[in-house]
CSV table of C-alpha atoms and ligand atoms in Angstrom, one decimal:
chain,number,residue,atom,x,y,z
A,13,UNK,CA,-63.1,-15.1,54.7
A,14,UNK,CA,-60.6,-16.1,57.5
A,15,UNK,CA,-56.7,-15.6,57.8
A,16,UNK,CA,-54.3,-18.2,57.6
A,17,UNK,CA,-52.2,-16.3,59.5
A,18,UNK,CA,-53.2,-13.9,62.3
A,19,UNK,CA,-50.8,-11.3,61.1
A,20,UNK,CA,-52.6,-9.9,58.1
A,21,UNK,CA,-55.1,-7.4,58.6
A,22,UNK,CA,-58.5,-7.8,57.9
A,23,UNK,CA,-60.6,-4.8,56.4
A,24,UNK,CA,-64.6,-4.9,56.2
A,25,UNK,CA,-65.9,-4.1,53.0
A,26,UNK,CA,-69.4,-3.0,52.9
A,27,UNK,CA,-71.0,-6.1,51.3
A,28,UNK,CA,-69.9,-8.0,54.2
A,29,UNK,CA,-66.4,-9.5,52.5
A,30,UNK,CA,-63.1,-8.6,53.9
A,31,UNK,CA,-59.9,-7.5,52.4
A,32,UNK,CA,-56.8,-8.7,53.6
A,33,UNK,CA,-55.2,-5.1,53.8
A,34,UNK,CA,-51.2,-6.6,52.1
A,35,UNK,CA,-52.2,-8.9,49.1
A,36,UNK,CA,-49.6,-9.2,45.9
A,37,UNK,CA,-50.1,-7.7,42.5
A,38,UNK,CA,-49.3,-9.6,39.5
A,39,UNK,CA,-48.9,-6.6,37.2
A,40,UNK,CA,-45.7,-7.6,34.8
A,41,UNK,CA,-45.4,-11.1,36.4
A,42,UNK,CA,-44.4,-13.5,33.2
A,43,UNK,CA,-47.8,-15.4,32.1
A,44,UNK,CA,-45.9,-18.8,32.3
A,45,UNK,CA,-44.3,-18.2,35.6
A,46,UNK,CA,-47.8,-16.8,37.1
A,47,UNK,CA,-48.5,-20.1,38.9
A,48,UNK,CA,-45.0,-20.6,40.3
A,49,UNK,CA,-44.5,-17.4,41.7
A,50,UNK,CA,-48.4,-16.8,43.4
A,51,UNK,CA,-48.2,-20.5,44.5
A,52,UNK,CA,-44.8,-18.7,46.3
A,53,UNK,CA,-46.9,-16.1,47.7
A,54,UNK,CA,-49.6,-18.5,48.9
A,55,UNK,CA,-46.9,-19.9,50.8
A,56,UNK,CA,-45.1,-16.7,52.1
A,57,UNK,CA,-48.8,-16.4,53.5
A,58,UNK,CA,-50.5,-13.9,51.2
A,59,UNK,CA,-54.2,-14.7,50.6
A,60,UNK,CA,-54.9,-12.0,48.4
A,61,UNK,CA,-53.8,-11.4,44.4
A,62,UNK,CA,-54.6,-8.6,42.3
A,63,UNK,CA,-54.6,-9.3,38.5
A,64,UNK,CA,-56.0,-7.5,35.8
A,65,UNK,CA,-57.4,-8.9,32.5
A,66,UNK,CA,-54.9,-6.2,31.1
A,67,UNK,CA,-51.9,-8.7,32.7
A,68,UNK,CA,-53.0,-11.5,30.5
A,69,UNK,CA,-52.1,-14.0,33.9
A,70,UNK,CA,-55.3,-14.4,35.2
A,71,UNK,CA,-55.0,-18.3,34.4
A,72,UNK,CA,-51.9,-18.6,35.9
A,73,UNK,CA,-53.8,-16.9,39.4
A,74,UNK,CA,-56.6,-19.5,38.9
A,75,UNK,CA,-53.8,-22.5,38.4
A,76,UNK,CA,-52.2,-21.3,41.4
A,77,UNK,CA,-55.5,-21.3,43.6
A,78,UNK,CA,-56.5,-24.7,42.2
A,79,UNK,CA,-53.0,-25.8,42.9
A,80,UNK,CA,-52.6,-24.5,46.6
A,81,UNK,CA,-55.0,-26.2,48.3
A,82,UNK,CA,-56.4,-23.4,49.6
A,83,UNK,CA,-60.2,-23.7,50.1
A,84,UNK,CA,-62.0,-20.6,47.5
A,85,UNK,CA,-63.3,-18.7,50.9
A,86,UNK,CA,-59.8,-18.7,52.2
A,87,UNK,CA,-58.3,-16.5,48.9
A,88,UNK,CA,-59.3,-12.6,48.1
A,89,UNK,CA,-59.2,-12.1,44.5
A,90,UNK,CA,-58.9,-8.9,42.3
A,91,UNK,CA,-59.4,-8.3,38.9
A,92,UNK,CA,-59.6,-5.4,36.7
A,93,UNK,CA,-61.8,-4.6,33.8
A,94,UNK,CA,-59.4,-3.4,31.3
A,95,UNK,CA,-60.0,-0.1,28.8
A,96,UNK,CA,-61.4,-1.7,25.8
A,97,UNK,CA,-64.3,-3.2,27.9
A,98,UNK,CA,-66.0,0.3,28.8
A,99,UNK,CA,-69.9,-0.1,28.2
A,100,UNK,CA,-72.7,-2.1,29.8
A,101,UNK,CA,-72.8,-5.3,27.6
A,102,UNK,CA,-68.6,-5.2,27.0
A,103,UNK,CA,-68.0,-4.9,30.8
A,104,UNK,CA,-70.4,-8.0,31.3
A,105,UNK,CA,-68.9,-10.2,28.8
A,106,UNK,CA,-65.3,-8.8,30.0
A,107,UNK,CA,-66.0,-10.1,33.6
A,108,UNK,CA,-67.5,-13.3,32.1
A,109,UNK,CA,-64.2,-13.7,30.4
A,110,UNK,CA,-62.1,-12.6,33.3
A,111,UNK,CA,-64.0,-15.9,35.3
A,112,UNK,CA,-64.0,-18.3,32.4
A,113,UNK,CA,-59.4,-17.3,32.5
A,114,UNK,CA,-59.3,-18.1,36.2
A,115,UNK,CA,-62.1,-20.6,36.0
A,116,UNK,CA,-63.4,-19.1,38.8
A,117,UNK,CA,-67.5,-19.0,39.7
A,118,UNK,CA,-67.1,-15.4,41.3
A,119,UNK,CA,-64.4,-12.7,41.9
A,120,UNK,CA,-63.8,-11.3,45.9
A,121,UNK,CA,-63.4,-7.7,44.0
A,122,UNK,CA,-63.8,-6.5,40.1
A,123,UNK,CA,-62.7,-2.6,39.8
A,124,UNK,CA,-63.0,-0.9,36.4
A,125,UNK,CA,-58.8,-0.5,35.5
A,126,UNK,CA,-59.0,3.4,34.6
A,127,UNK,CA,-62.2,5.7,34.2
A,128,UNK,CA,-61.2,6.3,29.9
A,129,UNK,CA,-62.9,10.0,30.4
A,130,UNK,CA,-62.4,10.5,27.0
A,131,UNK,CA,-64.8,7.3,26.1
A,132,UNK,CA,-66.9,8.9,28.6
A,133,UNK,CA,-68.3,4.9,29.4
A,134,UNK,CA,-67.1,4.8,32.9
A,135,UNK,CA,-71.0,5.1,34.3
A,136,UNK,CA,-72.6,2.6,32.3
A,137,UNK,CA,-69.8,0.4,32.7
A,138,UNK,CA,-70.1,0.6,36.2
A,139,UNK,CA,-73.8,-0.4,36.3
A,140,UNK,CA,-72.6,-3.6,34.6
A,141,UNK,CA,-70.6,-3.8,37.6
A,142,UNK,CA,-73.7,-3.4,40.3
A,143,UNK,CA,-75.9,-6.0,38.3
A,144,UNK,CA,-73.0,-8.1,38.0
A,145,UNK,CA,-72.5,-7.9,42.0
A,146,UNK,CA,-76.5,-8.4,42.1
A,147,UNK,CA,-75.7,-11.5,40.3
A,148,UNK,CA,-73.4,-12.8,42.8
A,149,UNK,CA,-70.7,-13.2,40.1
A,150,UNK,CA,-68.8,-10.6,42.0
A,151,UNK,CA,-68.8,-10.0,45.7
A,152,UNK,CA,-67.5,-6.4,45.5
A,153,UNK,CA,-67.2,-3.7,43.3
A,154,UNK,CA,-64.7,-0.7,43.0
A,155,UNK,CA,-62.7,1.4,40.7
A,156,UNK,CA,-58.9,2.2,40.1
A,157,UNK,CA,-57.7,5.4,38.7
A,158,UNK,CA,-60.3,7.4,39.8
A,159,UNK,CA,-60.3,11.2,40.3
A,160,UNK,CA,-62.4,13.1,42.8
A,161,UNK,CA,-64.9,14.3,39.7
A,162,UNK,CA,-65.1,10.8,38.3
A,163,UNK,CA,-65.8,9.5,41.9
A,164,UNK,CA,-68.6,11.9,42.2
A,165,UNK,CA,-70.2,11.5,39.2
A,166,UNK,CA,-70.9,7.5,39.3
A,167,UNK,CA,-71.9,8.1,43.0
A,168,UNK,CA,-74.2,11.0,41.3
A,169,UNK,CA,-75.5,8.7,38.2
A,170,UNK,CA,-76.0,5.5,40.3
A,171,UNK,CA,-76.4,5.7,43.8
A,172,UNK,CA,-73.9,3.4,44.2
A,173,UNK,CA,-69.9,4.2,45.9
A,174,UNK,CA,-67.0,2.0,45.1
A,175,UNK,CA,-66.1,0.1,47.8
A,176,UNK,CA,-62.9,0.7,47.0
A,177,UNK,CA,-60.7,3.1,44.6
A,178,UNK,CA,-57.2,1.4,43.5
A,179,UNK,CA,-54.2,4.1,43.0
A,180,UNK,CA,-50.8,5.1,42.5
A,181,UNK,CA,-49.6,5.7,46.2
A,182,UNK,CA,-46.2,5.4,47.7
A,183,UNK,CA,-44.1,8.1,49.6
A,184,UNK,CA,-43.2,9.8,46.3
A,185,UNK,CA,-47.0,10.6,45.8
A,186,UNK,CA,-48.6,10.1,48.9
A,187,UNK,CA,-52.1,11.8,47.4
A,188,UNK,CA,-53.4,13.1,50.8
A,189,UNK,CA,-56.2,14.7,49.0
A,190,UNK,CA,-57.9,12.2,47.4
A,191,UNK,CA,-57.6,9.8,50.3
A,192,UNK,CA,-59.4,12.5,52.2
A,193,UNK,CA,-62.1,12.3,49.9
A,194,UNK,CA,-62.2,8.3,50.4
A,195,UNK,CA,-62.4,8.8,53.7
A,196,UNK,CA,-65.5,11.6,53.2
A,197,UNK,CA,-67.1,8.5,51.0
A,198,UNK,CA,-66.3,6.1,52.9
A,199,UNK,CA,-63.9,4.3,50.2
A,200,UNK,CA,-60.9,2.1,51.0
A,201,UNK,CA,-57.6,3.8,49.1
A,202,UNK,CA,-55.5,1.0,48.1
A,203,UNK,CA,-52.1,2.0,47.1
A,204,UNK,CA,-50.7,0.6,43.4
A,205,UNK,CA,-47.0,0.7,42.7
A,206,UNK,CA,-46.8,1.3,46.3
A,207,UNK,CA,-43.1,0.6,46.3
A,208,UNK,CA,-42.6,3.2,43.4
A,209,UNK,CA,-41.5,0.3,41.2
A,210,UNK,CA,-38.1,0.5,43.7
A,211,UNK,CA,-37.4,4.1,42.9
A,212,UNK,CA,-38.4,4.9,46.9
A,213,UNK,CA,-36.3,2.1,47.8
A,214,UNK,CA,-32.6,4.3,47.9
A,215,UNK,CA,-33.6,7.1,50.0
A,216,UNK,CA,-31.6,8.2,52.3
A,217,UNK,CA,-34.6,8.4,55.2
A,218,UNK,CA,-36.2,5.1,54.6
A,219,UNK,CA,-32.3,3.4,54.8
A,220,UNK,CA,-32.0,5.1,58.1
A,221,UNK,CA,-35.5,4.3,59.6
A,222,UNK,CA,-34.9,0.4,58.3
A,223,UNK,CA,-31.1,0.1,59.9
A,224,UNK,CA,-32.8,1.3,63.3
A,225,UNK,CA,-35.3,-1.7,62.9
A,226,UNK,CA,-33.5,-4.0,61.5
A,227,UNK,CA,-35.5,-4.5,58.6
A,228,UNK,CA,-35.2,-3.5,54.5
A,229,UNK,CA,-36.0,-0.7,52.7
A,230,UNK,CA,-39.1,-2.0,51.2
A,231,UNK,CA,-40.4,-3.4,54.1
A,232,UNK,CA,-40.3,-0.4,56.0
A,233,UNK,CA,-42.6,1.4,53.2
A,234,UNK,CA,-45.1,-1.4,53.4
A,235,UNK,CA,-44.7,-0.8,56.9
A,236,UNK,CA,-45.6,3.2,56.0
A,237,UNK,CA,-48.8,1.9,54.0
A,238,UNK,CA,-50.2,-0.5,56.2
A,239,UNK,CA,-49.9,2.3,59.4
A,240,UNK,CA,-51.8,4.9,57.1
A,241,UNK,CA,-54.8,2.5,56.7
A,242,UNK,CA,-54.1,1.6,52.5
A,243,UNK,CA,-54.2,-2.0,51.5
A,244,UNK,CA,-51.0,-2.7,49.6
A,245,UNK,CA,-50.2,-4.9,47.0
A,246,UNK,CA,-46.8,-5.2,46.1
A,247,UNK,CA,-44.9,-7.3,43.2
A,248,UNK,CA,-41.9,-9.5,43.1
A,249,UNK,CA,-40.8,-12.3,41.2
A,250,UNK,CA,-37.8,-12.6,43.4
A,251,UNK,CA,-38.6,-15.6,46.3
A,252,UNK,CA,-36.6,-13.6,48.9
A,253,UNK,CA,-38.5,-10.4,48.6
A,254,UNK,CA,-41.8,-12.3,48.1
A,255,UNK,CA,-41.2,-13.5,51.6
A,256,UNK,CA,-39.9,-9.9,52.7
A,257,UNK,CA,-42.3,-8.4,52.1
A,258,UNK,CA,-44.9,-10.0,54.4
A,259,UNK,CA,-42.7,-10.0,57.0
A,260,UNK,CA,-43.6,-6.8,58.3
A,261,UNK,CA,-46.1,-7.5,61.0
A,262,UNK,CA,-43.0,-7.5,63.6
A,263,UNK,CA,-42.3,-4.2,64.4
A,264,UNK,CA,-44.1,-0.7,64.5
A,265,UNK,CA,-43.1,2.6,62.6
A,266,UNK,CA,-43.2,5.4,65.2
A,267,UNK,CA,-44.8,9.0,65.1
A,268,UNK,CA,-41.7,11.0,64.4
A,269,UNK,CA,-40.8,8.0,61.7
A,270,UNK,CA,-44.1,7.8,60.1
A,271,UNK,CA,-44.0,11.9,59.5
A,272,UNK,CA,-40.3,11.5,58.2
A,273,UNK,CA,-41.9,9.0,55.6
A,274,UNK,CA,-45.1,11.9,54.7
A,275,UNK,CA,-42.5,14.6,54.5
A,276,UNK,CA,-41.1,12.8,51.0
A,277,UNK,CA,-44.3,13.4,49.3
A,278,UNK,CA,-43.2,15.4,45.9
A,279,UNK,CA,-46.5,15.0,44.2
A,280,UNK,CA,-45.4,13.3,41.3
A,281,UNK,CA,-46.5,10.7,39.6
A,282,UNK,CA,-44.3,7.5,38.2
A,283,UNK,CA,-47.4,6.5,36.6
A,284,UNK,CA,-49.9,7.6,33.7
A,285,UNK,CA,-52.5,10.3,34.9
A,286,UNK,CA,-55.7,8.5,35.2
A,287,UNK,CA,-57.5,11.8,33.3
A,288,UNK,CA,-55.6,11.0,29.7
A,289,UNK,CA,-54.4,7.5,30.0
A,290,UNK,CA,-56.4,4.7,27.5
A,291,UNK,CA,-53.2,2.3,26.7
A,292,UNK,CA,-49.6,2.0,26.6
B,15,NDP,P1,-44.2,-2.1,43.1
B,15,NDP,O1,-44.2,-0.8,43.7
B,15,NDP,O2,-44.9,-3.2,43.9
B,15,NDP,O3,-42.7,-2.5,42.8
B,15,NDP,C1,-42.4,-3.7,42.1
B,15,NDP,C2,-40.9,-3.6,41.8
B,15,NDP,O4,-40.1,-3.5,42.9
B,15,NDP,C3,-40.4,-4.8,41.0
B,15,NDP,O5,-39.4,-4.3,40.1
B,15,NDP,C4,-39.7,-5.6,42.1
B,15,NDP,O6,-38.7,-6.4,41.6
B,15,NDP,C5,-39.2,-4.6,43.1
B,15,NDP,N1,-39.3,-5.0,44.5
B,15,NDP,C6,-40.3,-5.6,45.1
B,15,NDP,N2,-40.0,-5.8,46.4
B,15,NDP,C7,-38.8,-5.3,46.6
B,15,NDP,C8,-37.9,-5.2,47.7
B,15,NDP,N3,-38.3,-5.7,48.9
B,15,NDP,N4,-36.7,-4.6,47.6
B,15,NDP,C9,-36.3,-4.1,46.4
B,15,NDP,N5,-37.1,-4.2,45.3
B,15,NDP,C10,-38.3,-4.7,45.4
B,15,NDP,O7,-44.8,-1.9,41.7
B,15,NDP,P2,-46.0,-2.5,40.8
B,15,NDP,O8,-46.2,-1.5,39.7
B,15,NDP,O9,-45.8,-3.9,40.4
B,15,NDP,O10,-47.3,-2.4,41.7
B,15,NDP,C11,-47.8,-3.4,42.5
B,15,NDP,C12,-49.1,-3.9,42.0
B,15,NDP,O11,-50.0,-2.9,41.9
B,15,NDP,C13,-49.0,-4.5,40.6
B,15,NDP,O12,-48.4,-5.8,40.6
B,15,NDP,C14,-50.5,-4.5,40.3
B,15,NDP,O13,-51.1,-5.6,40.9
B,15,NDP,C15,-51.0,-3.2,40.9
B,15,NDP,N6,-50.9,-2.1,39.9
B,15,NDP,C16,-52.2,-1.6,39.5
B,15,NDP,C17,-52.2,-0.6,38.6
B,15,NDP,C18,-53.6,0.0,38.2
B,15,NDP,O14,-53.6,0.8,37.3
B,15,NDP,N7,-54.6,-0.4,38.9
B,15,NDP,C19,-51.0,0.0,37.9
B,15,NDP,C20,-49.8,-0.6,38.4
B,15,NDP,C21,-49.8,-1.6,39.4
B,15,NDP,P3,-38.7,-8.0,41.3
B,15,NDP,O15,-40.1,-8.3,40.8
B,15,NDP,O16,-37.7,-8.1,40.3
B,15,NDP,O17,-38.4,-8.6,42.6
């Protein structure tokens, strides 16, 4: 795929795709204002969406792509298959679903939402996923929520490594360790809530580090993201902050700034833990 703007990092992905490493998640975005607000992203500049079939917008992201313009090759799209979908033949007919929603002939990446250990599914759901990529219905194939363990063990079972692994990250819960272990793998962390939800947004560190460049709290911790090497999708419904926060390809976090930012890791989640969650 190509850039529309030369700003936005490109990341290969082992099937030959690239991820634009800042795209915009979806998660809690209105289904009837879906269209209005991604259309608003496509023309802050983003050119990659993560949805989830769990969001129940996906048709509001396909609207939105229809609507823009945009030529298919020029977009990165994400979805998710949700909880209830764990097994070979319900993973299939999930992604199916997912395409038929965004009326979309393939996906740029399809991630299973959370491993569900105790449906213990996760493996042969994610050899739907590699025949579905055989298929060409998907051009790459990763996982969100996954622990070390449950990262081993489809790696063990299949032969196969997520391209990518989709998790709570932000400077609250920085989770070193298990980007080490992407590293090890060779999988791409991308960081989820990486703003906290806003919770990050008030400390006192970041509001000093964003006066001295003139820019806002929450740009300054997509700032953090993007220097550690995550891809970061962050969320707004607010046009100002859509904009915001892609602005931040202007200035440069410096070493003694970016080790501020690690030294507010507390290890604590805001969100479920990946080893008990099935639904809200
Ligand atoms: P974020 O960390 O992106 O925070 C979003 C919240 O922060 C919203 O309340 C938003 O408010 C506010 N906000 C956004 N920008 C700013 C800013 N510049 N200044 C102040 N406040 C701001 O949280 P999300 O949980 O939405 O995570 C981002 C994406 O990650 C999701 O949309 C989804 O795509 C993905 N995700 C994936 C999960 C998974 O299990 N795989 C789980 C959770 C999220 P407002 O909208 O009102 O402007």
């Amino acid at each position: 795929m190509t850039s529309s703007t030369e700003s936005v990092p490109l990341i290969d992905l082992p099937a030959g795709e690239q991820i634009p490493q800042l795209g915009f998640g979806v998660f809690q975005v209105p289904p009837a204002d879906t269209a209005g607000i991604v259309a608003r992203a496509f023309a802050a500049g983003y050119r990659h969406i993560d949805t989830a079939a769990a969001y129940g917008n996906e048709a509001g992201v396909g609207q939105a792509v229809e609507a823009s313009g945009l030529d298919r090759e020029e977009v990165f799209i994400t979805t998710k298959c949700w909880n209830d979908d764990h097994g070979y033949e319900d993973a299939t007919k999930a992604l199916k679903a997912s395409l038929d929603r965004l009326e979309m002939a393939h996906v740029d990446l399809y991630l299973i939402h959370w491993p569900v250990p105790a449906h213990d599914k996760y493996v042969e759901t994610w050899k739907a996923l590699i025949d579905a990529q055989a298929e060409g219905l998907v051009r790459t194939i990763g996982v969100s929520n996954f622990n070390q363990p449950h990262l081993e063990r489809l790696i063990a079972e299949t032969g196969v490594t997520p391209a990518v692994n989709q998790v709570e990250m932000h400077p609250r819960f920085q989770q070193t360790g298990l980007r080490r272990e992407h590293a090890d793998l060779g999988i791409l962390s991308e960081a989820w809530s990486p703003l906290a939800q806003g919770k990050v947004l008030d400390d006192p560190a970041i509001a000093r580090i964003a006066e001295a460049h003139e820019k806002n709290a929450g740009q300054v911790v997509i700032r953090w993201h993007l220097q550690v090497g995550n891809v970061v999708i962050p969320k707004s419904v607010t046009p100002e902050r859509i904009d915001q926060n892609f602005d931040v390809f202007d200035f440069h976090l410096s070493d003694s700034e970016m080790t501020e930012i690690d030294e507010l890791d507390e290890g604590e989640r805001i969100g479920p833990d990946p080893d008990t969650f099935i639904r809200p």
